[in-house]
CSV table of C-alpha atoms and ligand atoms in Angstrom, one decimal:
chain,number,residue,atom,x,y,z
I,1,UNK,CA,-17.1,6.8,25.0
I,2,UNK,CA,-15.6,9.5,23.2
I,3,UNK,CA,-14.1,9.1,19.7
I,4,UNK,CA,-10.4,8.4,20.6
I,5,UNK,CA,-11.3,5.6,23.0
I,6,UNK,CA,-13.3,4.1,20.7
I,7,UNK,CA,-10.6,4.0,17.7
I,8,UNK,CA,-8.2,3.2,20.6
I,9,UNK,CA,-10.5,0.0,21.3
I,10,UNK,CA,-9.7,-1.1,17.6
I,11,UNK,CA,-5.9,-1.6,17.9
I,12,UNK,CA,-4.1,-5.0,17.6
I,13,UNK,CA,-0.5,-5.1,19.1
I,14,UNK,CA,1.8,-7.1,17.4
I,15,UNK,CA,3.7,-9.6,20.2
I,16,UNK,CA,6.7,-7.4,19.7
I,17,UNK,CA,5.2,-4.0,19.9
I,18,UNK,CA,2.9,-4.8,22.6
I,19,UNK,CA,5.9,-6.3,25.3
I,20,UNK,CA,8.3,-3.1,24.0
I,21,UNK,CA,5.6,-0.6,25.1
I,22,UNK,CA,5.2,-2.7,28.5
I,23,UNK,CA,9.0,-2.8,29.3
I,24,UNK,CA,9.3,0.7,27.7
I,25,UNK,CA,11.5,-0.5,24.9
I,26,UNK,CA,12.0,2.5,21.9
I,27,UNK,CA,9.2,2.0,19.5
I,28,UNK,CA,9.4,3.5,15.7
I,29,UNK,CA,5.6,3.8,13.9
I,30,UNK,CA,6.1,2.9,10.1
I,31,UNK,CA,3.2,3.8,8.0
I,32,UNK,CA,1.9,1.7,5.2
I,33,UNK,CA,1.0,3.9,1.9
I,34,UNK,CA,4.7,4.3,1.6
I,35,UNK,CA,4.4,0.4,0.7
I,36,UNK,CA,1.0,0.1,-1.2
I,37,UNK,CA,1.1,3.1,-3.3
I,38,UNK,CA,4.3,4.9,-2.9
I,39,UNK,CA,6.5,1.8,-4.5
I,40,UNK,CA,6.0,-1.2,-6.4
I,41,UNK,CA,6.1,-4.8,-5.8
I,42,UNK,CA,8.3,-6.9,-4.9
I,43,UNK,CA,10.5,-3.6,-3.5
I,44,UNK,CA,8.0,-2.3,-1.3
I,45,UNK,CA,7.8,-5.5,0.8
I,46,UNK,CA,11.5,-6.0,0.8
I,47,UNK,CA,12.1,-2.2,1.5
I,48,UNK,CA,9.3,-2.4,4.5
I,49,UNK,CA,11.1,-5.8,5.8
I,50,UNK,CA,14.7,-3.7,5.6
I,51,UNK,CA,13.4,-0.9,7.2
I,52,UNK,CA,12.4,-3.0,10.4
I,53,UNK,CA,15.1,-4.5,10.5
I,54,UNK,CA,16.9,-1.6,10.2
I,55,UNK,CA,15.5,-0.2,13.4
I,56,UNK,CA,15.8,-3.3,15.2
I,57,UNK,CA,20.0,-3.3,14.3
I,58,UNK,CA,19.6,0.2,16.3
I,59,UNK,CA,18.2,-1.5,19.5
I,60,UNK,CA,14.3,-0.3,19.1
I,61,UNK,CA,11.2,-2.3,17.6
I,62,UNK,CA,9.2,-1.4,14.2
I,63,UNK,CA,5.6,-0.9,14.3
I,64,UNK,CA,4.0,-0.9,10.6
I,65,UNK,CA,0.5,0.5,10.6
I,66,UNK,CA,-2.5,-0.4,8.8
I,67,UNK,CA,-6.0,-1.2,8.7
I,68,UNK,CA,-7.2,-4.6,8.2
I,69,UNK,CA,-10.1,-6.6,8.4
I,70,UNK,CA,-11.9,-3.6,10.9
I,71,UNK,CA,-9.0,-3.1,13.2
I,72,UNK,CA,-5.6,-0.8,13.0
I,73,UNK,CA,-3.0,-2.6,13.2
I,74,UNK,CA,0.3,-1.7,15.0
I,75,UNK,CA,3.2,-3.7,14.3
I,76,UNK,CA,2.5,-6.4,11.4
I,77,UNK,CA,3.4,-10.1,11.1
I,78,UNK,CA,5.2,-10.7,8.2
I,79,UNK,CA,2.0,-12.3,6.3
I,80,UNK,CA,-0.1,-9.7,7.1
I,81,UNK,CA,2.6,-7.5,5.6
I,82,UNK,CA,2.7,-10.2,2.5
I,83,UNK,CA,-1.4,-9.9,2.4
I,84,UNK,CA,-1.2,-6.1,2.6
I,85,UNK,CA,1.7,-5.6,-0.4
I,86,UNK,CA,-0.3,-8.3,-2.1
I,87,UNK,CA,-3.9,-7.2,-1.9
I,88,UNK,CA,-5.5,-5.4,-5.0
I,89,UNK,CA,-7.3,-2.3,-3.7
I,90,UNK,CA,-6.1,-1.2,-1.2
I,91,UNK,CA,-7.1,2.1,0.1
I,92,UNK,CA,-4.9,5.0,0.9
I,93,UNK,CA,-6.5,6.2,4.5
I,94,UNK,CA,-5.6,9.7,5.5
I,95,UNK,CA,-8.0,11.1,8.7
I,96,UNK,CA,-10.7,11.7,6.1
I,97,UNK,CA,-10.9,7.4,5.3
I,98,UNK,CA,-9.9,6.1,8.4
I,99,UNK,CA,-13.6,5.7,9.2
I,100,UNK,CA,-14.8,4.0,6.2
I,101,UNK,CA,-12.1,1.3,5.6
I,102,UNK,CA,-12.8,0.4,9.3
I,103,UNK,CA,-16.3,0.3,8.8
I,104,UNK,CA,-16.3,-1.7,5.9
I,105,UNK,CA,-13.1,-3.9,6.9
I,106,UNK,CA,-11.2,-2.7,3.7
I,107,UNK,CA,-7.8,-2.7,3.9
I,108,UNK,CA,-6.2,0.5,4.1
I,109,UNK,CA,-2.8,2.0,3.6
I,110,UNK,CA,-2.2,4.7,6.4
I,111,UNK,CA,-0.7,8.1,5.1
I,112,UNK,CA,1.5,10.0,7.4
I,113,UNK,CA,-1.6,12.1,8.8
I,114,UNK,CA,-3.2,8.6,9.7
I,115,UNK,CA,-0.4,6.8,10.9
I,116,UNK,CA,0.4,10.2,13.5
I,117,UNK,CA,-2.8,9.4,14.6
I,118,UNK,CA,-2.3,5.6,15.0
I,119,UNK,CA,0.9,6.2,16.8
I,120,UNK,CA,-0.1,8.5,19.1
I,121,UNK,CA,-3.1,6.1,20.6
I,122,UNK,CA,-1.0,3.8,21.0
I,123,UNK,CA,1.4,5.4,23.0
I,124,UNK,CA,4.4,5.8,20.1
I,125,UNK,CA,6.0,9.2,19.9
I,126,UNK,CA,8.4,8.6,17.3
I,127,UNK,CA,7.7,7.4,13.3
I,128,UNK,CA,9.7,7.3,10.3
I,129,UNK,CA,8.5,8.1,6.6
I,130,UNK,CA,10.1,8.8,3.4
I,131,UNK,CA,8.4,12.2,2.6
I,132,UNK,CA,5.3,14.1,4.1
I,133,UNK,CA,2.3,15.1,2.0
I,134,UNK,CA,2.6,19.1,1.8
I,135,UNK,CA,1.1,22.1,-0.3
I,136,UNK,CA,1.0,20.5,-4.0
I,137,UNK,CA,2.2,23.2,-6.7
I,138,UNK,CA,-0.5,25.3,-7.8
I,139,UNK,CA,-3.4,24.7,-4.7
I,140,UNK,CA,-4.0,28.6,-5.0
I,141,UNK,CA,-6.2,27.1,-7.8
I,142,UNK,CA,-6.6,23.5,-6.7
I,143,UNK,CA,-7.1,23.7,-2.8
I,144,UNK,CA,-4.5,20.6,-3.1
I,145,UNK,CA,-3.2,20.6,0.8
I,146,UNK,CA,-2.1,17.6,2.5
I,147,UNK,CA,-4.3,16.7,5.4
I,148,UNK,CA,-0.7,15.6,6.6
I,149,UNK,CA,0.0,19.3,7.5
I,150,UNK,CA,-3.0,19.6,9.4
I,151,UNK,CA,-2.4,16.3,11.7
I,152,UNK,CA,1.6,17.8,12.1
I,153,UNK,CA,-0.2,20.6,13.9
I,154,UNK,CA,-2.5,18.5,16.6
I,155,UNK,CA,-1.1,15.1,17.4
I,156,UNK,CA,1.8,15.2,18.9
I,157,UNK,CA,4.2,12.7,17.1
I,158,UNK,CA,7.7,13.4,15.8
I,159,UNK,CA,7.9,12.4,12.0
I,160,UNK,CA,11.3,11.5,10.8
I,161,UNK,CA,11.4,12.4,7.2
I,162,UNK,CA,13.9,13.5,4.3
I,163,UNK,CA,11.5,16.3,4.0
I,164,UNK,CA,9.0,17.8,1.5
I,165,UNK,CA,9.4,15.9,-2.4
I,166,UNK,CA,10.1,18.6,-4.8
I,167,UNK,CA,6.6,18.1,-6.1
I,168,UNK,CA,5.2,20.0,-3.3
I,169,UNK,CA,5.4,23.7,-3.2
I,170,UNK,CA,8.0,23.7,-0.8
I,171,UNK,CA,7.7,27.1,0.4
I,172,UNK,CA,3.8,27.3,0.7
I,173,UNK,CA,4.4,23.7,3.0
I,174,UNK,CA,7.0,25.5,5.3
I,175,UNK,CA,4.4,28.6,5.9
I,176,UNK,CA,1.7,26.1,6.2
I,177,UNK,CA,3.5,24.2,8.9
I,178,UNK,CA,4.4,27.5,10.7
I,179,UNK,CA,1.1,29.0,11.0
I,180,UNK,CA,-0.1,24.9,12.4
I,181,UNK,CA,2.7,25.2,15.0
I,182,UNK,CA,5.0,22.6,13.6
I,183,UNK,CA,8.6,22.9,14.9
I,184,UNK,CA,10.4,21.7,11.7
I,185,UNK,CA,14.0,20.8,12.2
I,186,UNK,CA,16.8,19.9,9.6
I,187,UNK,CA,19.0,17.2,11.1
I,188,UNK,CA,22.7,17.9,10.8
I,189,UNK,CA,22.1,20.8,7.6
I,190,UNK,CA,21.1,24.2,7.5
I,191,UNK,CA,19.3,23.5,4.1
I,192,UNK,CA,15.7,22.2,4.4
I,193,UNK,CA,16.4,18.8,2.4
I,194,UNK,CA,14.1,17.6,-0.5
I,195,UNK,CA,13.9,13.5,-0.8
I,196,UNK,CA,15.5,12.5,-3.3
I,197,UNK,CA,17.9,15.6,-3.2
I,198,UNK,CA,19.8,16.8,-0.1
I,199,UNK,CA,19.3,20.9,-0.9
I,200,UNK,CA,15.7,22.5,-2.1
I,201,UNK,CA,17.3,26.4,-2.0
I,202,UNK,CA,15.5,27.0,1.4
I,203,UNK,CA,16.5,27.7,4.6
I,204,UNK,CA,15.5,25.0,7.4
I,205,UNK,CA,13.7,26.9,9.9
I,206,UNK,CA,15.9,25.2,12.7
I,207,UNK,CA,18.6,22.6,12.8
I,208,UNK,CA,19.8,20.1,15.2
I,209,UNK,CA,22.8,17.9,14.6
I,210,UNK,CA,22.2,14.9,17.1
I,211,UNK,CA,19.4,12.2,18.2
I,212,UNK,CA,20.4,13.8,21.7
I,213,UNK,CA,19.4,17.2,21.0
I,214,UNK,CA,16.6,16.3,19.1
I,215,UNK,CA,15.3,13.9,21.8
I,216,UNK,CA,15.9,17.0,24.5
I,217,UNK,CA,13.7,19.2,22.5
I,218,UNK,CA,10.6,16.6,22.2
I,219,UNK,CA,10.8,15.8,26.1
I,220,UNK,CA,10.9,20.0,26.4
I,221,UNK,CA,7.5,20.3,23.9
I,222,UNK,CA,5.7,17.2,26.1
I,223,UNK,CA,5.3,20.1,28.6
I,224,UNK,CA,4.0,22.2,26.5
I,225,UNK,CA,-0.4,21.3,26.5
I,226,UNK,CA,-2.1,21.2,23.5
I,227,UNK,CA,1.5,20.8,21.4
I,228,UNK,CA,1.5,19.1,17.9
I,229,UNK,CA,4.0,17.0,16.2
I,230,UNK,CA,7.5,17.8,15.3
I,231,UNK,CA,8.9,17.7,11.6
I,232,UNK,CA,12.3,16.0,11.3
I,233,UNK,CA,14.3,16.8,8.2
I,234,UNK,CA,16.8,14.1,7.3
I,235,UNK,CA,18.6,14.7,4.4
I,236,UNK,CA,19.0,11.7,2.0
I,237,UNK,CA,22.8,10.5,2.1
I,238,UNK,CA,24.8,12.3,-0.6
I,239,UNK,CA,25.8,8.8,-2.4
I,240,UNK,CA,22.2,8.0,-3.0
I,241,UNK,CA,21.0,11.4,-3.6
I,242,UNK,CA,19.7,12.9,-7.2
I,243,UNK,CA,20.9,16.6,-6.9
I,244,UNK,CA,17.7,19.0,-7.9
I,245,UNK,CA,18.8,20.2,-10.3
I,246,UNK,CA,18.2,17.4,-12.4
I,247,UNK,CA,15.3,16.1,-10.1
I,248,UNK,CA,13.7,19.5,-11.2
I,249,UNK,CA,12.9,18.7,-14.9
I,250,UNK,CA,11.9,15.1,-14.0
I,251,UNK,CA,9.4,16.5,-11.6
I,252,UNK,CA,8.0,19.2,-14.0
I,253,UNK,CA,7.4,16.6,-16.4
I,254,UNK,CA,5.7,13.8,-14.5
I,255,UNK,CA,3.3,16.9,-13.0
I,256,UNK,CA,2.6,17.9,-16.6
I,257,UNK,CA,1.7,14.0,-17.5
I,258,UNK,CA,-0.3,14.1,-14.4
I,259,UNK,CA,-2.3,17.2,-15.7
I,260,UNK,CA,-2.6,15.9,-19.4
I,261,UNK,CA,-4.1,12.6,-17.6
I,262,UNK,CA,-6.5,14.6,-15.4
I,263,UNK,CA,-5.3,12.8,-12.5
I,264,UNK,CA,-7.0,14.9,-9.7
I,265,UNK,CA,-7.7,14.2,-5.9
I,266,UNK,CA,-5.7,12.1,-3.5
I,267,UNK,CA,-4.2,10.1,-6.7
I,268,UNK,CA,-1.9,12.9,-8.1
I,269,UNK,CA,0.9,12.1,-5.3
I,270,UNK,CA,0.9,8.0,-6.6
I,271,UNK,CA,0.9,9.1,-9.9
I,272,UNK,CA,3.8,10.9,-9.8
I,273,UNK,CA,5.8,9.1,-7.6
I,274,UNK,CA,4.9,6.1,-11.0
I,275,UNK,CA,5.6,8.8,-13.6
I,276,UNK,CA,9.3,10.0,-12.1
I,277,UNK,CA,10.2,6.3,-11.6
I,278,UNK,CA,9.9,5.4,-14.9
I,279,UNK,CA,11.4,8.7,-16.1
I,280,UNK,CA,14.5,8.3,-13.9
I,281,UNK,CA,14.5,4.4,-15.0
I,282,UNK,CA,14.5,3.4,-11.4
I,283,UNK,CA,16.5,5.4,-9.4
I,284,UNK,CA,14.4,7.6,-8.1
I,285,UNK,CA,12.9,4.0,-6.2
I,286,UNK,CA,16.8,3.6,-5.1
I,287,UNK,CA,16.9,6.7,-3.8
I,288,UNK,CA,13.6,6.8,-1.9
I,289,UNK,CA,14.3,3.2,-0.3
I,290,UNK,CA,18.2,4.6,0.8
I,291,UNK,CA,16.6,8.1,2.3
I,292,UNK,CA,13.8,5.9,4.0
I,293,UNK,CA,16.5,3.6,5.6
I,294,UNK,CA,18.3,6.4,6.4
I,295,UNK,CA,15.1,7.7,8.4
I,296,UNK,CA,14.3,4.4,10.3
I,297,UNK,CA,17.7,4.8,11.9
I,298,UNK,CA,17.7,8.2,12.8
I,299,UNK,CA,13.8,8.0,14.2
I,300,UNK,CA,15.1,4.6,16.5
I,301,UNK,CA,17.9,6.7,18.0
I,302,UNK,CA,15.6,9.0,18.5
I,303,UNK,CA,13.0,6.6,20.3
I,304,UNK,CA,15.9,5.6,22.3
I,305,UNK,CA,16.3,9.1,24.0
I,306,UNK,CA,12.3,9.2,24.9
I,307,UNK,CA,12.9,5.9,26.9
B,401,PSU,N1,5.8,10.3,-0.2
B,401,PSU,C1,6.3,9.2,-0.9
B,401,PSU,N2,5.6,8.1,-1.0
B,401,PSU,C2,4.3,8.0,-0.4
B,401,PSU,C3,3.8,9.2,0.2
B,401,PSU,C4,4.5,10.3,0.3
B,401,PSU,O1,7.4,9.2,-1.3
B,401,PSU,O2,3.7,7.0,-0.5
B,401,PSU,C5,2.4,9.1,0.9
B,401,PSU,C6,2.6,9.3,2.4
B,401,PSU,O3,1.8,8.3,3.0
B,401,PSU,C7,2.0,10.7,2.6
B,401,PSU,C8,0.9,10.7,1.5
B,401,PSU,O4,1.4,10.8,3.9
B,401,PSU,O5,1.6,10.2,0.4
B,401,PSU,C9,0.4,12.1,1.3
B,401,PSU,O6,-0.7,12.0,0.4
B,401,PSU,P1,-1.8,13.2,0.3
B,401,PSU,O7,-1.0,14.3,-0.4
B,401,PSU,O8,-2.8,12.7,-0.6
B,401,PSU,O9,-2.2,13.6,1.7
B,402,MN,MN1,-4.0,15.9,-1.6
């Protein structure tokens, strides 16, 4: 048995997910870290529960992944969602900790590189984040690359997001992405979008302005063997945006708290995310949840085209 049957072997359908796959209902991957270390409680259970049931007002059926108790789970009950938000230590699992939180039957948070790879096993082409993890400012010294980039350019998942957060080198992540073969696609802009704030100053490399056309190109790249994900780049709505401008000093200043703290490793993107929330007194939390929303309902329109 090679490696992906044997991961493949650890999944546990929820009901839900499991008869939508058999009838060929549109499915939408949710990851988990988004709700264990990217917001706090009580918000991040009642932003995950919204999101579902955002994609289910669309027609299509959530699947929230994580790890628990040795398996991956693929669409969660609502009290394994409860016992996930709730549980102290949980661990954030990109590729690199998939292994061990199975092994030891931690619970683990999947990032956007693990859920792709989650997703794709079980037979879901289409997943909806807030924001990927990219190039972090300053990796010429650090080596700080998301292992996000690198799943973008093997599995072959399309990842609805608002983008790359301002915190990220946003330019570095776009060549990254290029040179891993990652389509990346503004939806209905010109401007590559920036969570919280619709315009980062770049070009999108592409744009599409429907589910349609966007669901047309996916079905085109399924021919092509050995093709990677697609980036999706769904800009936040304007009336819950933060224009960058002024998301621009409250970045620079959570990254130099971050740097004071010697916060290193796989914990400077939580960190942050804690350090602007406090410094935008809560509204960079509003935002995220609006722009995630906004994500789930694009992604299940887009599901619905693959069906
Ligand atoms: N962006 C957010 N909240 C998050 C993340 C990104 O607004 O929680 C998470 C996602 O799961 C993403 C991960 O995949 O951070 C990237 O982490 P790293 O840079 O360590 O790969
Ligand atoms: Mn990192």
């Amino acid at each position: 048995m090679n490696n992906s049957a044997a991961l493949k072997d650890l999944i546990v359908y929820s009901n839900e997910v499991r008869e939508a796959l058999a009838v060929g209902k549109p499915v939408v991957a949710l990851e988990s870290t988004i709700i264990t270390h990217g917001m706090p409680f009580p918000r991040n259970v009642e932003t995950a529960r919204q999101v579902e049931s955002d994609i289910r007002a669309e027609g299509a059926v959530p699947a929230t992944i994580a790890l628990m108790d040795g398996k991956v789970m693929v669409g969660l009950s609502d009290a394994d969602l409860d016992r996930l938000a709730q549980a102290e230590n949980v661990m954030k699992c990109s590729r690199a900790d998939l292994t061990f939180a199975i092994a030891t039957g931690q619970y683990g948070a999947t990032t956007v590189a693990a859920t792709m790879m989650a997703a794709h096993l079980a037979g879901v082409k289409v997943f909806a984040t807030g924001g990927i993890g990219g190039v972090h400012k300053g990796a010429e010294e650090s080596f700080d690359i998301s292992a996000d980039l690198d799943e973008l350019g093997r599995t072959p998942v399309c990842v609805v997001s608002a983008g790359a957060k301002a915190l990220l080198d946003i330019p570095k992540t776009l060549e990254v992405l290029e040179t891993k073969g990652v389509p990346v696609i503004a939806y209905a802009t010109e401007e590559l979008p920036a969570f919280w704030s619709r315009e980062s100053g770049l070009d999108a490399p592409y744009s599409l302005n429907s589910a349609e056309e966007i669901g047309s190109l996916l079905k085109m790249r399924e021919n092509f063997a050995g093709h990677g994900g697609v980036l999706i780049a769904n800009p936040v709505p304007e009336a819950d945006q933060i224009p960058r401008a002024e998301m621009n000093g409250y970045i620079d200043a959570a990254i130099r708290k971050a740097e004071t703290e010697g916060v290193k490793g796989k914990d400077v993107t939580p960190f942050v995310l804690g350090a602007i929330l406090e410094l935008t007194d809560g509204r960079s939390l509003d935002t995220n949840i609006a722009l995630v929303r906004n994500n789930a309902r694009l992604a299940a329109r887009i599901a619905a085209e693959l069906v």
